[in-house]
mmCIF file with all atom_site columns, C-alpha atoms in Angstrom:
data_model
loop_
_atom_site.group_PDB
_atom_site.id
_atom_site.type_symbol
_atom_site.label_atom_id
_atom_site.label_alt_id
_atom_site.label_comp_id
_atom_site.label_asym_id
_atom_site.label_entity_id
_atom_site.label_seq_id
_atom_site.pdbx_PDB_ins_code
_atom_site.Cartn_x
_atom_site.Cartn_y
_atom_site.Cartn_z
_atom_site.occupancy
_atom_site.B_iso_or_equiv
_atom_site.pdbx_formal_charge
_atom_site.auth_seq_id
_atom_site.auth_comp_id
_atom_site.auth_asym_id
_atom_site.auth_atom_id
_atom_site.pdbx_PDB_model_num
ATOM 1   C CA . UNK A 1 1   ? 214.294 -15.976 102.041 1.00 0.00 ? 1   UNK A CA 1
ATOM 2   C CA . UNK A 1 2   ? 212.302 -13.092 103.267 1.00 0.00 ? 2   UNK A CA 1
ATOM 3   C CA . UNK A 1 3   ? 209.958 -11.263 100.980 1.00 0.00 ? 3   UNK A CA 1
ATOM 4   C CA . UNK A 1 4   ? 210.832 -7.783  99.768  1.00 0.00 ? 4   UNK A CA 1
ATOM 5   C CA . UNK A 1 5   ? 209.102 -4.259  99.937  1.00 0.00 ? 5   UNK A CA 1
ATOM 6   C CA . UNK A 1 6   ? 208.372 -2.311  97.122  1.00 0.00 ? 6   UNK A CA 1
ATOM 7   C CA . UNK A 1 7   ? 210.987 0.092   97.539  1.00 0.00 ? 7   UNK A CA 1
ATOM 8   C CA . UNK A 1 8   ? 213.501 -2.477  97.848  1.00 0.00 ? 8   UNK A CA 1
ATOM 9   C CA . UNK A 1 9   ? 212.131 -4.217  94.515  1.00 0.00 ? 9   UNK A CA 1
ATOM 10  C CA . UNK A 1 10  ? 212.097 -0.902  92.365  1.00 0.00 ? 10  UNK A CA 1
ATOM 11  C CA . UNK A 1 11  ? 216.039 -0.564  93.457  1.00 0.00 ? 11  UNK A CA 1
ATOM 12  C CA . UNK A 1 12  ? 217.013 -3.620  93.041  1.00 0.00 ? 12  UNK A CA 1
ATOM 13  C CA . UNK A 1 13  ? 215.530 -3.890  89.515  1.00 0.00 ? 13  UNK A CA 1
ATOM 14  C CA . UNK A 1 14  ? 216.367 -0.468  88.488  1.00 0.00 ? 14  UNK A CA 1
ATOM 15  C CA . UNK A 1 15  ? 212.988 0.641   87.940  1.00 0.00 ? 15  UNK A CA 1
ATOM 16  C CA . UNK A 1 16  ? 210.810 3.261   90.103  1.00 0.00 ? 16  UNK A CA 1
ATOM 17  C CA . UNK A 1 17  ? 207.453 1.790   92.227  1.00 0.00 ? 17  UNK A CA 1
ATOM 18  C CA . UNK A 1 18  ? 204.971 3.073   89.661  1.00 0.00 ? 18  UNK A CA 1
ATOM 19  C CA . UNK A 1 19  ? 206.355 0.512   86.963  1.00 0.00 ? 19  UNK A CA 1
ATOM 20  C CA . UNK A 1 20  ? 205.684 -2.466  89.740  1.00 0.00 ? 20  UNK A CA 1
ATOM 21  C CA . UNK A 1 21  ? 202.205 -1.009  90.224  1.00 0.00 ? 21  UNK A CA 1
ATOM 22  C CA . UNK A 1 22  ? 201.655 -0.861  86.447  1.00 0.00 ? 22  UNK A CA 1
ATOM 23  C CA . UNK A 1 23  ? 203.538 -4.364  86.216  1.00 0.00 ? 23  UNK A CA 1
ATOM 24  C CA . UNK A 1 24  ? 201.073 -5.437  88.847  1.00 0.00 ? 24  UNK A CA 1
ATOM 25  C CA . UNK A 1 25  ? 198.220 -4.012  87.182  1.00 0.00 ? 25  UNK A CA 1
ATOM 26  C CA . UNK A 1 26  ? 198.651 -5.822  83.960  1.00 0.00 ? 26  UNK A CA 1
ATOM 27  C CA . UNK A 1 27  ? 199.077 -9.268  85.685  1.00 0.00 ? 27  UNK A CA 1
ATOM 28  C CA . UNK A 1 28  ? 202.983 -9.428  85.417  1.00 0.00 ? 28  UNK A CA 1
ATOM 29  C CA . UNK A 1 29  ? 203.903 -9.335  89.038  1.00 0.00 ? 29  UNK A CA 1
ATOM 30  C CA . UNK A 1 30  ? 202.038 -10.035 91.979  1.00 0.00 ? 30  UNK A CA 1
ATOM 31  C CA . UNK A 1 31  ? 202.502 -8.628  95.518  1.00 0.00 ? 31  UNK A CA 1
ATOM 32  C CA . UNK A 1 32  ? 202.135 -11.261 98.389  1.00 0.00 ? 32  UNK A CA 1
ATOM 33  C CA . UNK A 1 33  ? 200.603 -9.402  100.754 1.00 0.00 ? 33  UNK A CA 1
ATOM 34  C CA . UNK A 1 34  ? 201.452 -5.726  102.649 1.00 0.00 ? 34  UNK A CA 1
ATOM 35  C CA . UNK A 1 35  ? 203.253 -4.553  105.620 1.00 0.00 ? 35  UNK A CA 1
ATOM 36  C CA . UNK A 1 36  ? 200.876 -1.680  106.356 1.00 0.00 ? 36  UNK A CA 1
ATOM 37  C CA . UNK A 1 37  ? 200.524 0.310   103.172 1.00 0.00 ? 37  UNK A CA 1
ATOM 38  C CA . UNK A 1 38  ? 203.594 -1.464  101.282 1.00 0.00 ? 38  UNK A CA 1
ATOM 39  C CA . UNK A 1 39  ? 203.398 -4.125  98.659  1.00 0.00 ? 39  UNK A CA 1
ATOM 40  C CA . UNK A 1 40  ? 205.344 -6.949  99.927  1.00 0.00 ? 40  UNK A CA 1
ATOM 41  C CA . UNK A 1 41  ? 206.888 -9.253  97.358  1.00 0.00 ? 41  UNK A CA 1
ATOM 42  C CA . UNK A 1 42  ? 208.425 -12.673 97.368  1.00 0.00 ? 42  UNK A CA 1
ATOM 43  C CA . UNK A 1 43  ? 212.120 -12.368 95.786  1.00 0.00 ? 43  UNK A CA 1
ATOM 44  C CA . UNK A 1 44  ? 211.772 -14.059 92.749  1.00 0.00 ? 44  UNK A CA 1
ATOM 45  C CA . UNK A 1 45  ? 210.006 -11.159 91.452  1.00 0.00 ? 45  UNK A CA 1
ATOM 46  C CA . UNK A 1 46  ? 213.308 -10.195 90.499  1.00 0.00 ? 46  UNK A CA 1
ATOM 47  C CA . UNK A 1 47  ? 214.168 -12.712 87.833  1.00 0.00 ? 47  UNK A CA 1
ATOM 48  C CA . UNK A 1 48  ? 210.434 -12.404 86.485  1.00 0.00 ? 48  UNK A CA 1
ATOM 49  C CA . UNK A 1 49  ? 211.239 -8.727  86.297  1.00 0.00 ? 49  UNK A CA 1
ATOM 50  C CA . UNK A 1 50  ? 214.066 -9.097  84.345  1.00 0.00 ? 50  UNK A CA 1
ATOM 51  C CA . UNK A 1 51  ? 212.636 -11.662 82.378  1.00 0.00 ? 51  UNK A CA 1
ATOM 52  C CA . UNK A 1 52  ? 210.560 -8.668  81.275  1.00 0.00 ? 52  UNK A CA 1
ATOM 53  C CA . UNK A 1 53  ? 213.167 -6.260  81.073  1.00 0.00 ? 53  UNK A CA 1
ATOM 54  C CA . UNK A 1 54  ? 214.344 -8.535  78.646  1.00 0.00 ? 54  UNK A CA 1
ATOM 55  C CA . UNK A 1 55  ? 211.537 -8.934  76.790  1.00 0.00 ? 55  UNK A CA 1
ATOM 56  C CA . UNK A 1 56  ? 210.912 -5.220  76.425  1.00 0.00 ? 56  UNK A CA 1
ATOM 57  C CA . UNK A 1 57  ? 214.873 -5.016  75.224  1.00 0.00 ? 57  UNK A CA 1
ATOM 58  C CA . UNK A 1 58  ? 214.169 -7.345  72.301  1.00 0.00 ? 58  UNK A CA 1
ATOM 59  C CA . UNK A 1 59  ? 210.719 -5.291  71.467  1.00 0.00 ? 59  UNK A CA 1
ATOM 60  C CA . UNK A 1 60  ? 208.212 -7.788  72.865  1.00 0.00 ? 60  UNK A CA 1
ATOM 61  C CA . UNK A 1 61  ? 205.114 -5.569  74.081  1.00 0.00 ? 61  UNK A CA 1
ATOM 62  C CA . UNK A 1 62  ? 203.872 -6.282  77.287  1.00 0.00 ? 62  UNK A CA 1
ATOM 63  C CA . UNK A 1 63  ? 200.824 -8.252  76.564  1.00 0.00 ? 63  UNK A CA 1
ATOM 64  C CA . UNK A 1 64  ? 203.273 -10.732 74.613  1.00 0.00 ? 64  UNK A CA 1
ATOM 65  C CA . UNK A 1 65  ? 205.266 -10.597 77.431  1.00 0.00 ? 65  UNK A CA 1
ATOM 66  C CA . UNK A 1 66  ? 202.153 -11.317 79.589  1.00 0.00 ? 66  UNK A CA 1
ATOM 67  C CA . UNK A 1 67  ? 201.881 -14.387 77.425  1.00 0.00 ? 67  UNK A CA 1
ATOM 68  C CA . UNK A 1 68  ? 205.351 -15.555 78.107  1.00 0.00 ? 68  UNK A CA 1
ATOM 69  C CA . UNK A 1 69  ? 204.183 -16.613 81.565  1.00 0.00 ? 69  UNK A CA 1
ATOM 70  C CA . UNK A 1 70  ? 201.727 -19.354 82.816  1.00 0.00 ? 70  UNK A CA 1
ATOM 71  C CA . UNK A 1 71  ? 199.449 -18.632 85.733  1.00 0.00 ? 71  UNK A CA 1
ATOM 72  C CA . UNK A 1 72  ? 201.610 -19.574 88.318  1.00 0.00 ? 72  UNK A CA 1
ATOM 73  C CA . UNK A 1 73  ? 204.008 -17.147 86.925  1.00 0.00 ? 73  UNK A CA 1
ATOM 74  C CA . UNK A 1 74  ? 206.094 -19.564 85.626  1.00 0.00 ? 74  UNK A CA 1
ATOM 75  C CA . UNK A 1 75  ? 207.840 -19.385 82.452  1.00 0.00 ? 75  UNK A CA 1
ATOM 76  C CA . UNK A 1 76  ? 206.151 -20.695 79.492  1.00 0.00 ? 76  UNK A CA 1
ATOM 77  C CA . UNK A 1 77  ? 208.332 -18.901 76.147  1.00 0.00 ? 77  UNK A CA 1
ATOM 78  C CA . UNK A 1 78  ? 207.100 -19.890 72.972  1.00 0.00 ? 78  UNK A CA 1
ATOM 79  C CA . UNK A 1 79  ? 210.471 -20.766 70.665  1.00 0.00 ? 79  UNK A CA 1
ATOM 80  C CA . UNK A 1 80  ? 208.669 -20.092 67.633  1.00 0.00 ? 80  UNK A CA 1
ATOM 81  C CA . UNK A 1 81  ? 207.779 -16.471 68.250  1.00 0.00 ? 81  UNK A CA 1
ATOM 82  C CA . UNK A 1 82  ? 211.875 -16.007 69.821  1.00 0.00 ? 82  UNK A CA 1
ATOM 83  C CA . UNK A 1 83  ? 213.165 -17.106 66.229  1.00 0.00 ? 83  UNK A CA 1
ATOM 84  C CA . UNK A 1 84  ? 211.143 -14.714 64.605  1.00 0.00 ? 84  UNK A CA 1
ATOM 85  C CA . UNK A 1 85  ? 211.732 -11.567 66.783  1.00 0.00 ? 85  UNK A CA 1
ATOM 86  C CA . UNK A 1 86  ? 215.664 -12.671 66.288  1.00 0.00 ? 86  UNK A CA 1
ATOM 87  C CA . UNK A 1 87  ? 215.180 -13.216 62.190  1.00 0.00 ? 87  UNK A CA 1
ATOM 88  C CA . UNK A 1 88  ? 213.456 -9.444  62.767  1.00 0.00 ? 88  UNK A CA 1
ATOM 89  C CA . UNK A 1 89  ? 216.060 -8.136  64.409  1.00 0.00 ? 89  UNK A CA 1
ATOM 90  C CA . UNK A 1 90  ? 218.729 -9.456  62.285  1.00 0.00 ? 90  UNK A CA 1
ATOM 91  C CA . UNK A 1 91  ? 216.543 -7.749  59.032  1.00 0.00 ? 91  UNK A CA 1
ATOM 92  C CA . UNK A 1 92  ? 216.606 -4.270  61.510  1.00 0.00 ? 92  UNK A CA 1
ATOM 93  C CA . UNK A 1 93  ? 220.644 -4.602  62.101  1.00 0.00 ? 93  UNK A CA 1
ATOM 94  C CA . UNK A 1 94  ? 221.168 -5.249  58.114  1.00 0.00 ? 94  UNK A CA 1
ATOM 95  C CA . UNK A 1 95  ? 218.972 -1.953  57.934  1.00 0.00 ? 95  UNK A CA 1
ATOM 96  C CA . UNK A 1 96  ? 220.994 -0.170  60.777  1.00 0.00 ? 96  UNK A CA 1
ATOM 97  C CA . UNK A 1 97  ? 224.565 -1.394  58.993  1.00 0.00 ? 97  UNK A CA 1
ATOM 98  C CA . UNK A 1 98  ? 222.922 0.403   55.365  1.00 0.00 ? 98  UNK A CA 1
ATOM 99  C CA . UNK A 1 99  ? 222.067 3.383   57.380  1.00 0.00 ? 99  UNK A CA 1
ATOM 100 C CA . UNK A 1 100 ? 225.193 3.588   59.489  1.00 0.00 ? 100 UNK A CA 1
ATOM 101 C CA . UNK A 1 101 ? 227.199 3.543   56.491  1.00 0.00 ? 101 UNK A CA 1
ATOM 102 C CA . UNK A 1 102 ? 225.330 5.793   54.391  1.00 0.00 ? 102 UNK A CA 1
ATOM 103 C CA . UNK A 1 103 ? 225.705 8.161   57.212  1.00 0.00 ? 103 UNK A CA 1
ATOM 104 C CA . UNK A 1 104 ? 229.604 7.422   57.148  1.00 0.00 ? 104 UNK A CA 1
ATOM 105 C CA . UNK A 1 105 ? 229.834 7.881   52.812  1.00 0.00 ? 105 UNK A CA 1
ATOM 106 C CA . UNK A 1 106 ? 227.612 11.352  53.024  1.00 0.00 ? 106 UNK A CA 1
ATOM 107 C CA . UNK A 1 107 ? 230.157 12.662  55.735  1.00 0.00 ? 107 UNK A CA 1
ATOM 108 C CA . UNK A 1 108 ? 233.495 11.717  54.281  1.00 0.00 ? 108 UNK A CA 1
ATOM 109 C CA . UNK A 1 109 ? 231.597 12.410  50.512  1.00 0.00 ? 109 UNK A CA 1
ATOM 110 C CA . UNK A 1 110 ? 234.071 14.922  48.436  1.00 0.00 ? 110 UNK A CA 1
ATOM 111 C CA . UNK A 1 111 ? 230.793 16.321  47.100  1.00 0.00 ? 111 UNK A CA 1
ATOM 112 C CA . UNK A 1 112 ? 230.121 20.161  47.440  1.00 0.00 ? 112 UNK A CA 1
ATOM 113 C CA . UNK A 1 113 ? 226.493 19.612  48.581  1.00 0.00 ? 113 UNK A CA 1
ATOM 114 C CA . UNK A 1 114 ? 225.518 16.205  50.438  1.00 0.00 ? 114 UNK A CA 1
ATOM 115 C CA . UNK A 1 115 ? 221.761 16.860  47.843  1.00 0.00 ? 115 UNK A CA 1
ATOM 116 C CA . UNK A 1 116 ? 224.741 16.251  44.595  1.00 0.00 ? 116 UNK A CA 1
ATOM 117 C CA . UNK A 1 117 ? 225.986 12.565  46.578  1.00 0.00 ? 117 UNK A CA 1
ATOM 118 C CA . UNK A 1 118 ? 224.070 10.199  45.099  1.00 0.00 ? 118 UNK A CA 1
ATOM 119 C CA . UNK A 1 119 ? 224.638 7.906   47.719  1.00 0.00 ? 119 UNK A CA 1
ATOM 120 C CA . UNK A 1 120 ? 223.364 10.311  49.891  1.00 0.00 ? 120 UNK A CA 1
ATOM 121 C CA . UNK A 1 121 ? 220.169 11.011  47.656  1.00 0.00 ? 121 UNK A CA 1
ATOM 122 C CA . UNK A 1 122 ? 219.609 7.143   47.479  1.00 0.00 ? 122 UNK A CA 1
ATOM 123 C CA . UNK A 1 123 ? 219.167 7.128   51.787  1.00 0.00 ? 123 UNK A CA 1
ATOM 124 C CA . UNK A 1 124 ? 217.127 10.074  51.344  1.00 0.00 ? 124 UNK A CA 1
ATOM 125 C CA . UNK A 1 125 ? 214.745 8.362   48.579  1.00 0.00 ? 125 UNK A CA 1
ATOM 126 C CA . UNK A 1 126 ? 214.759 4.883   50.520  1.00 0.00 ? 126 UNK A CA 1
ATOM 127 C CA . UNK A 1 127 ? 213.883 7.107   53.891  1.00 0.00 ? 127 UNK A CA 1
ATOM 128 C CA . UNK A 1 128 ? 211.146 9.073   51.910  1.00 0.00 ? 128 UNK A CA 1
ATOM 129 C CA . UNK A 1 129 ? 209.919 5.533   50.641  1.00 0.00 ? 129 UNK A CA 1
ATOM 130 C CA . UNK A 1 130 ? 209.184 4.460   54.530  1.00 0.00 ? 130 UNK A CA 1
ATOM 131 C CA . UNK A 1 131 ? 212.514 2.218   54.914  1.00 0.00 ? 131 UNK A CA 1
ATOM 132 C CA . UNK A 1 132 ? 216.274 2.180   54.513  1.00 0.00 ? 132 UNK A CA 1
ATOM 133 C CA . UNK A 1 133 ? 216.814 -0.809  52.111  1.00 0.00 ? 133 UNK A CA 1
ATOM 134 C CA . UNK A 1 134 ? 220.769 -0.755  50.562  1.00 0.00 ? 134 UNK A CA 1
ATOM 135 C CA . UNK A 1 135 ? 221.797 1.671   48.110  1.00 0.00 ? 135 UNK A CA 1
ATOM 136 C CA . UNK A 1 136 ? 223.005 0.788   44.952  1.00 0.00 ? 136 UNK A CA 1
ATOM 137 C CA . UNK A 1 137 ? 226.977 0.378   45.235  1.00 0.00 ? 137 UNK A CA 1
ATOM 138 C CA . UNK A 1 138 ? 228.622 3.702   44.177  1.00 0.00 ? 138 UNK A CA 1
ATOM 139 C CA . UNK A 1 139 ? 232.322 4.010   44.039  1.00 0.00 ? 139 UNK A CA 1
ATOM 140 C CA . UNK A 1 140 ? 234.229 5.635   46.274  1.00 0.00 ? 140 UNK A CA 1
ATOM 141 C CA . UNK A 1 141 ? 234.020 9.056   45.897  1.00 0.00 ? 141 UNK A CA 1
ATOM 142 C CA . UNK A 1 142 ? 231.013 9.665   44.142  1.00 0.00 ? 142 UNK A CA 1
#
């Protein structure tokens, strides 16, 4: 297959030139040469792109995504460090779920003033605190 210019790249993957020049910057990607003044890469740049677009999606940083790749650019994912970013994500969705349905009690609360839910006043404490954790279970309507 013939190798792809920059332009074509950034469109394909959804993402303007600059990124590829900071991708290629931080060892990531690698142009294969020029045509004139335009980086020239081969196209399975694409899949390593969104290997990374991946990565960045589940909240790997680049440099651990830098990792994630052996010199030849092939991929070399540690297991390990994919079952804990999944255990932390699972804790953040449990977090979310707590939040999302405080939000839901404090709007549908028959409360005159969200301050007298005490549902409500539990998110705002556990926010205060640095983290949503779950609220004590109040019954409906209070």
């Amino acid at each position: 297959m013939t190798e792809l210019d920059i332009a074509e790249v950034a469109r394909r993957a959804g993402v303007p030139p600059s990124t590829l020049r900071f991708y290629e910057e931080k060892g990531l990607i690698a142009a294969t040469g020029r045509r004139g003044l335009r980086r020239q890469y081969d196209p399975g740049v694409l899949e390593r792109l969104a290997l990374i677009a991946l990565g960045r999606t589940a909240g790997f940083s680049l440099d651990e995504i830098a990792r994630m790749f052996t010199p030849d650019g092939q991929p070399r994912i540690d297991r390990r460090m994919l079952t804990d970013r999944a255990d932390e994500l699972d804790r953040r969705i449990g977090e979310l779920v707590v939040l999302r349905d405080s939000l839901r009690h404090a709007a549908a609360c028959p409360a005159p003033s969200h301050l007298e839910c005490p549902t409500f006043r539990d998110l705002l404490h556990a926010a205060a605190s640095g983290g949503v954790t779950r609220p004590r279970r109040r019954p409906p309507g209070s």
